[in-house]
CSV table of C-alpha atoms in Angstrom, one decimal:
chain,number,residue,atom,x,y,z
A,89,UNK,CA,-51.3,-32.7,-13.3
A,90,UNK,CA,-54.2,-31.3,-15.3
A,91,UNK,CA,-53.0,-28.8,-17.9
A,92,UNK,CA,-54.0,-26.7,-20.7
A,93,UNK,CA,-52.1,-25.2,-23.7
A,94,UNK,CA,-51.4,-21.6,-24.1
A,95,UNK,CA,-51.6,-19.9,-27.5
A,96,UNK,CA,-48.2,-19.1,-29.0
A,97,UNK,CA,-48.6,-15.5,-28.0
A,98,UNK,CA,-49.3,-16.2,-24.4
A,99,UNK,CA,-46.7,-19.0,-24.2
A,100,UNK,CA,-44.0,-16.5,-25.3
A,101,UNK,CA,-45.1,-14.2,-22.5
A,102,UNK,CA,-45.1,-17.0,-20.0
A,103,UNK,CA,-41.6,-18.0,-21.0
A,104,UNK,CA,-40.4,-14.5,-20.3
A,105,UNK,CA,-42.0,-14.3,-16.8
A,106,UNK,CA,-39.1,-14.6,-14.3
A,107,UNK,CA,-39.5,-17.7,-12.0
A,108,UNK,CA,-41.1,-16.8,-8.7
A,109,UNK,CA,-42.5,-13.5,-10.1
A,110,UNK,CA,-45.2,-11.5,-8.3
A,111,UNK,CA,-47.3,-11.0,-11.3
A,112,UNK,CA,-49.9,-8.3,-12.3
A,113,UNK,CA,-51.8,-9.2,-15.5
A,114,UNK,CA,-53.6,-6.2,-16.8
A,115,UNK,CA,-56.6,-6.9,-19.1
A,116,UNK,CA,-56.5,-10.5,-18.0
A,117,UNK,CA,-59.7,-11.5,-19.8
A,118,UNK,CA,-59.9,-15.3,-19.1
A,119,UNK,CA,-56.8,-15.2,-16.9
A,120,UNK,CA,-55.2,-18.0,-18.9
A,121,UNK,CA,-51.7,-16.6,-18.3
A,122,UNK,CA,-51.8,-16.2,-14.5
A,123,UNK,CA,-53.6,-19.5,-14.1
A,124,UNK,CA,-51.1,-21.3,-16.2
A,125,UNK,CA,-48.2,-19.7,-14.3
A,126,UNK,CA,-49.6,-20.6,-10.9
A,127,UNK,CA,-50.4,-24.2,-12.0
A,128,UNK,CA,-46.8,-24.6,-13.1
A,129,UNK,CA,-45.3,-23.0,-10.0
A,130,UNK,CA,-43.8,-20.2,-12.1
A,131,UNK,CA,-45.4,-17.2,-10.2
A,132,UNK,CA,-45.3,-16.8,-6.5
A,133,UNK,CA,-48.6,-14.8,-6.7
A,134,UNK,CA,-50.7,-13.1,-9.3
A,135,UNK,CA,-53.1,-10.2,-9.6
A,136,UNK,CA,-55.6,-10.6,-12.5
A,137,UNK,CA,-57.1,-7.2,-13.4
A,138,UNK,CA,-59.7,-6.2,-15.9
A,139,UNK,CA,-61.8,-3.1,-16.6
A,140,UNK,CA,-65.0,-5.0,-17.0
A,141,UNK,CA,-66.9,-7.4,-14.8
A,142,UNK,CA,-67.7,-9.8,-17.6
A,143,UNK,CA,-64.1,-10.7,-18.4
A,144,UNK,CA,-63.2,-10.7,-14.7
A,145,UNK,CA,-66.0,-13.3,-14.1
A,146,UNK,CA,-64.5,-15.4,-16.8
A,147,UNK,CA,-61.1,-15.1,-15.2
A,148,UNK,CA,-62.5,-16.3,-11.8
A,149,UNK,CA,-64.2,-19.2,-13.6
A,150,UNK,CA,-60.9,-20.2,-15.2
A,151,UNK,CA,-59.2,-20.2,-11.8
A,152,UNK,CA,-61.9,-22.2,-10.3
A,153,UNK,CA,-62.1,-24.7,-13.1
A,154,UNK,CA,-58.3,-25.5,-13.0
A,155,UNK,CA,-57.9,-25.2,-9.2
A,156,UNK,CA,-55.4,-22.4,-9.4
A,157,UNK,CA,-54.8,-20.6,-6.1
A,158,UNK,CA,-52.8,-17.5,-5.2
A,159,UNK,CA,-54.6,-15.3,-7.7
A,160,UNK,CA,-56.3,-12.1,-6.6
A,161,UNK,CA,-59.0,-10.9,-9.1
A,162,UNK,CA,-59.5,-7.2,-9.3
A,163,UNK,CA,-61.9,-4.9,-11.2
A,164,UNK,CA,-60.4,-1.7,-12.2
A,165,UNK,CA,-58.7,0.5,-14.9
A,166,UNK,CA,-55.2,-0.6,-15.8
A,167,UNK,CA,-52.7,-0.4,-12.9
A,168,UNK,CA,-55.0,1.8,-10.8
A,169,UNK,CA,-55.9,-1.3,-8.6
A,170,UNK,CA,-52.2,-2.4,-8.2
A,171,UNK,CA,-49.7,-0.9,-5.8
A,172,UNK,CA,-46.0,-0.8,-6.7
A,173,UNK,CA,-45.1,-3.1,-3.9
A,174,UNK,CA,-47.5,-5.9,-4.9
A,175,UNK,CA,-45.9,-6.9,-8.2
A,176,UNK,CA,-42.5,-7.0,-9.7
A,177,UNK,CA,-43.6,-8.3,-13.1
A,178,UNK,CA,-46.4,-6.5,-15.1
A,179,UNK,CA,-48.0,-8.0,-18.2
A,180,UNK,CA,-50.1,-5.8,-20.4
A,181,UNK,CA,-51.2,-7.8,-23.5
A,182,UNK,CA,-53.9,-8.1,-26.1
A,183,UNK,CA,-54.7,-4.5,-26.6
A,184,UNK,CA,-53.6,-1.7,-28.9
A,185,UNK,CA,-50.2,0.0,-28.3
A,186,UNK,CA,-51.9,3.3,-27.6
A,187,UNK,CA,-54.0,1.8,-24.8
A,188,UNK,CA,-50.9,0.1,-23.3
A,189,UNK,CA,-49.1,3.5,-23.4
A,190,UNK,CA,-52.1,5.2,-21.7
A,191,UNK,CA,-52.1,2.6,-18.9
A,192,UNK,CA,-48.4,3.2,-18.3
A,193,UNK,CA,-48.8,7.0,-18.4
A,194,UNK,CA,-51.2,6.7,-15.5
A,195,UNK,CA,-48.8,4.6,-13.5
A,196,UNK,CA,-45.4,6.3,-13.7
A,197,UNK,CA,-44.1,4.2,-10.9
A,198,UNK,CA,-43.7,1.3,-13.4
A,199,UNK,CA,-40.6,3.1,-14.7
A,200,UNK,CA,-38.8,3.0,-11.3
A,201,UNK,CA,-36.4,0.3,-12.4
A,202,UNK,CA,-37.8,-2.3,-9.9
A,203,UNK,CA,-40.5,-3.7,-12.3
A,204,UNK,CA,-40.2,-5.9,-15.4
A,205,UNK,CA,-42.8,-5.0,-18.0
A,206,UNK,CA,-43.9,-7.6,-20.6
A,207,UNK,CA,-45.9,-5.9,-23.3
A,208,UNK,CA,-47.7,-7.3,-26.3
A,209,UNK,CA,-49.5,-4.8,-28.5
A,210,UNK,CA,-52.1,-6.0,-30.9
A,211,UNK,CA,-51.8,-2.9,-33.1
A,212,UNK,CA,-50.0,0.4,-33.2
A,213,UNK,CA,-46.8,-1.0,-31.7
A,214,UNK,CA,-44.9,2.1,-33.0
A,215,UNK,CA,-47.0,4.3,-30.6
A,216,UNK,CA,-45.9,2.1,-27.6
A,217,UNK,CA,-42.2,2.0,-28.6
A,218,UNK,CA,-42.2,5.8,-29.0
A,219,UNK,CA,-43.9,6.2,-25.6
A,220,UNK,CA,-41.4,4.0,-23.9
A,221,UNK,CA,-38.4,5.9,-25.4
A,222,UNK,CA,-39.9,9.2,-24.3
A,223,UNK,CA,-40.9,8.3,-20.8
A,224,UNK,CA,-38.0,6.7,-19.0
A,225,UNK,CA,-38.2,3.1,-20.3
A,226,UNK,CA,-35.8,0.9,-22.2
A,227,UNK,CA,-36.8,-2.1,-24.3
A,228,UNK,CA,-34.5,-4.9,-23.1
A,229,UNK,CA,-35.5,-7.4,-25.7
A,230,UNK,CA,-38.2,-7.8,-28.4
A,231,UNK,CA,-39.4,-10.9,-30.3
A,232,UNK,CA,-42.1,-11.8,-32.8
A,233,UNK,CA,-44.5,-14.6,-32.5
A,234,UNK,CA,-47.0,-15.9,-35.1
A,235,UNK,CA,-50.4,-16.7,-33.7
A,236,UNK,CA,-53.3,-17.7,-35.9
A,237,UNK,CA,-51.7,-16.3,-38.9
A,238,UNK,CA,-50.8,-12.9,-37.4
A,239,UNK,CA,-47.4,-11.7,-36.3
A,240,UNK,CA,-47.3,-10.0,-33.0
A,241,UNK,CA,-44.4,-8.2,-31.3
A,242,UNK,CA,-43.6,-9.0,-27.6
A,243,UNK,CA,-41.4,-6.6,-25.6
A,244,UNK,CA,-39.6,-6.8,-22.3
A,245,UNK,CA,-39.0,-3.3,-20.9
A,246,UNK,CA,-38.0,-1.6,-17.7
A,247,UNK,CA,-36.9,1.7,-16.3
A,248,UNK,CA,-34.0,3.1,-18.3
A,249,UNK,CA,-33.2,5.2,-21.3
A,250,UNK,CA,-33.0,4.4,-25.0
A,251,UNK,CA,-33.3,6.2,-28.4
A,252,UNK,CA,-35.0,4.7,-31.4
A,253,UNK,CA,-34.5,5.4,-35.1
A,254,UNK,CA,-37.7,5.9,-37.2
A,255,UNK,CA,-37.2,2.5,-38.6
A,256,UNK,CA,-36.8,0.9,-35.2
A,257,UNK,CA,-39.9,2.7,-33.9
A,258,UNK,CA,-42.0,1.1,-36.7
A,259,UNK,CA,-40.1,-2.1,-37.5
A,260,UNK,CA,-38.9,-3.2,-34.1
A,261,UNK,CA,-36.4,-2.1,-31.5
A,262,UNK,CA,-34.3,-5.2,-31.7
A,263,UNK,CA,-35.5,-7.7,-34.3
A,264,UNK,CA,-32.6,-7.9,-36.7
A,265,UNK,CA,-32.0,-11.6,-35.7
A,266,UNK,CA,-35.7,-12.5,-35.4
A,267,UNK,CA,-36.7,-15.1,-38.1
A,268,UNK,CA,-40.0,-13.4,-38.6
A,269,UNK,CA,-38.4,-9.9,-38.9
A,270,UNK,CA,-38.4,-9.7,-42.7
A,271,UNK,CA,-42.1,-10.6,-42.9
A,272,UNK,CA,-43.0,-8.2,-40.2
A,273,UNK,CA,-41.2,-5.3,-41.9
A,274,UNK,CA,-42.7,-6.2,-45.3
A,275,UNK,CA,-46.2,-6.2,-43.9
A,276,UNK,CA,-45.6,-2.8,-42.4
A,277,UNK,CA,-44.4,-1.4,-45.7
A,278,UNK,CA,-47.3,-2.9,-47.6
A,279,UNK,CA,-49.8,-1.2,-45.3
A,280,UNK,CA,-48.1,2.1,-45.4
A,281,UNK,CA,-47.9,1.9,-49.2
A,282,UNK,CA,-51.6,1.3,-49.3
A,283,UNK,CA,-52.2,4.4,-47.1
A,284,UNK,CA,-50.0,6.5,-49.4
A,285,UNK,CA,-51.9,5.3,-52.4
A,286,UNK,CA,-55.2,6.2,-50.7
A,287,UNK,CA,-53.9,9.7,-50.1
A,288,UNK,CA,-52.8,10.1,-53.7
A,289,UNK,CA,-56.2,9.0,-54.9
A,290,UNK,CA,-57.9,11.6,-52.7
A,291,UNK,CA,-55.6,14.3,-54.0
A,292,UNK,CA,-54.9,15.7,-50.6
A,293,UNK,CA,-52.8,15.3,-47.5
A,294,UNK,CA,-49.4,16.0,-49.1
A,295,UNK,CA,-47.7,16.5,-45.8
A,296,UNK,CA,-49.1,13.2,-44.4
A,297,UNK,CA,-48.1,11.4,-47.5
A,298,UNK,CA,-44.6,12.7,-47.3
A,299,UNK,CA,-44.4,11.6,-43.6
A,300,UNK,CA,-45.6,8.1,-44.6
A,301,UNK,CA,-43.0,7.9,-47.4
A,302,UNK,CA,-40.3,8.8,-45.0
A,303,UNK,CA,-41.3,5.9,-42.7
A,304,UNK,CA,-41.4,3.5,-45.7
A,305,UNK,CA,-37.8,4.6,-46.7
A,306,UNK,CA,-36.7,3.9,-43.1
A,307,UNK,CA,-38.3,0.5,-43.1
A,308,UNK,CA,-36.8,-0.4,-46.5
A,309,UNK,CA,-33.4,0.4,-45.0
A,310,UNK,CA,-34.2,-1.7,-41.9
A,311,UNK,CA,-35.2,-4.6,-44.2
A,312,UNK,CA,-31.8,-4.4,-45.9
A,313,UNK,CA,-30.2,-4.5,-42.5
A,314,UNK,CA,-32.2,-7.6,-41.6
A,315,UNK,CA,-31.2,-9.3,-44.8
A,316,UNK,CA,-27.5,-8.5,-44.3
A,317,UNK,CA,-27.7,-9.7,-40.7
A,318,UNK,CA,-29.3,-13.0,-41.8
A,319,UNK,CA,-27.3,-13.6,-44.9
A,320,UNK,CA,-30.3,-13.3,-47.2
A,321,UNK,CA,-29.9,-12.6,-50.9
A,322,UNK,CA,-32.2,-12.6,-53.9
């Protein structure tokens, strides 16, 4: 069988898609994920959605080039073109955490407990985690994947309830056993420290600076938890 290789980020998402899923891939772009899943018999059906015609045309071309059937290509904003009964697994990947949260906010049915959400924010993951905690979702598992030198979080969520500490919101809901957890937390701390330094140089924003220092403290505590959980020592 002809095949193509998914990037590490997309391969992790593919591995988490339940066998026989009825998939909706939001922001599908080239539709590599639904095409791969259909070629490997992992998805019973797939809806590939994108907001713009250009990416959707690329998605159709990927499906044609690889001979993947059972994929419905739809132009539309987020989950507006998907009905709750058409999919049991929803993938929203490759965009900022605030954009993913906005898509879910416009489709509250996704929190009904009958849908599995596989989410991969490119940035602002803390915004997405906070949204999930505040809007009837629970993160069932979270993992990190390194792709082209960048570490990305991947989350599986569904309807439920959870509470997150400040450290978990920024450093991951469930990453204490993840081998990339330490680096992920350190990178967060470094970026926040740079932001605090910028505030100090500008001589303003004391309240914002204090809020960022509180997050740094929480992440330092989380890093110590990770090191203890993994038997790390200097």
